[in-house]
């Protein structure tokens, strides 16, 4: 079966969803990360947290669905 993956890298978490050819959700995963506030009025994030969360949620949706890399036809 063919699948599409959607990745949403948000302010507080990354959410990844694997959709089948009919648009049904085959698997989903979310990974939270911190918002750093080193000084009053500052808000920062570490891009490594985004990368790590994207890789982790991708791994989880692939494992949960049993899909192989060759089954994924697009990522957005």
Tab-separated table of C-alpha atoms in Angstrom:
chain	number	residue	atom	x	y	z
A	1	UNK	CA	0.000	0.000	0.000
A	2	UNK	CA	1.096	3.571	-0.609
A	3	UNK	CA	1.269	6.172	2.158
A	4	UNK	CA	1.763	9.908	2.655
A	5	UNK	CA	3.299	11.477	5.755
A	6	UNK	CA	2.445	14.864	7.221
A	7	UNK	CA	4.807	16.455	9.755
A	8	UNK	CA	3.798	19.504	11.799
A	9	UNK	CA	6.709	21.073	13.665
A	10	UNK	CA	4.899	23.307	16.126
A	11	UNK	CA	5.801	25.546	19.020
A	12	UNK	CA	5.407	22.925	21.739
A	13	UNK	CA	5.502	19.601	19.871
A	14	UNK	CA	6.015	17.837	16.572
A	15	UNK	CA	3.069	15.842	15.280
A	16	UNK	CA	3.451	13.236	12.524
A	17	UNK	CA	0.613	11.433	10.740
A	18	UNK	CA	0.789	8.579	8.228
A	19	UNK	CA	-2.144	8.517	5.769
A	20	UNK	CA	-3.134	5.661	3.469
A	21	UNK	CA	-4.205	6.112	-0.172
A	22	UNK	CA	-7.795	6.750	0.876
A	23	UNK	CA	-6.798	9.577	3.248
A	24	UNK	CA	-7.384	7.506	6.379
A	25	UNK	CA	-4.999	7.848	9.316
A	26	UNK	CA	-2.837	4.719	9.489
A	27	UNK	CA	-0.713	5.923	12.417
A	28	UNK	CA	0.114	9.094	14.329
A	29	UNK	CA	2.630	10.220	16.928
A	30	UNK	CA	3.500	13.356	18.873
A	31	UNK	CA	6.664	14.415	20.692
A	32	UNK	CA	6.806	17.466	22.971
A	33	UNK	CA	9.867	19.653	23.560
A	34	UNK	CA	10.655	22.564	25.852
A	35	UNK	CA	10.433	26.277	25.270
A	36	UNK	CA	13.537	27.873	26.762
A	37	UNK	CA	13.212	31.230	28.532
A	38	UNK	CA	16.772	32.265	29.440
A	39	UNK	CA	15.726	35.841	30.304
A	40	UNK	CA	12.503	37.630	31.151
A	41	UNK	CA	10.600	38.246	27.907
A	42	UNK	CA	12.726	35.838	25.834
A	43	UNK	CA	11.470	32.618	24.261
A	44	UNK	CA	13.802	30.273	22.410
A	45	UNK	CA	13.780	26.783	20.974
A	46	UNK	CA	16.603	24.437	20.063
A	47	UNK	CA	16.407	23.244	16.417
A	48	UNK	CA	17.967	19.964	17.551
A	49	UNK	CA	14.764	19.335	19.531
A	50	UNK	CA	12.739	19.743	16.313
A	51	UNK	CA	15.008	17.361	14.414
A	52	UNK	CA	14.995	14.764	17.178
A	53	UNK	CA	11.204	14.940	17.509
A	54	UNK	CA	10.666	14.622	13.742
A	55	UNK	CA	12.915	11.558	13.559
A	56	UNK	CA	11.327	9.964	16.625
A	57	UNK	CA	7.742	10.486	15.446
A	58	UNK	CA	8.631	9.208	11.970
A	59	UNK	CA	10.096	6.065	13.507
A	60	UNK	CA	7.015	5.557	15.658
A	61	UNK	CA	4.458	5.914	12.839
A	62	UNK	CA	6.452	3.591	10.609
A	63	UNK	CA	6.766	0.991	13.384
A	64	UNK	CA	3.094	1.273	14.367
A	65	UNK	CA	1.837	0.884	10.797
A	66	UNK	CA	4.301	-1.740	9.607
A	67	UNK	CA	4.898	0.345	6.466
A	68	UNK	CA	8.309	0.235	4.854
A	69	UNK	CA	10.229	3.197	3.419
A	70	UNK	CA	9.365	2.043	-0.097
A	71	UNK	CA	5.653	2.430	0.745
A	72	UNK	CA	5.950	6.162	1.485
A	73	UNK	CA	5.301	8.195	-1.641
A	74	UNK	CA	5.468	11.694	-0.177
A	75	UNK	CA	6.236	13.786	2.892
A	76	UNK	CA	4.840	17.222	3.598
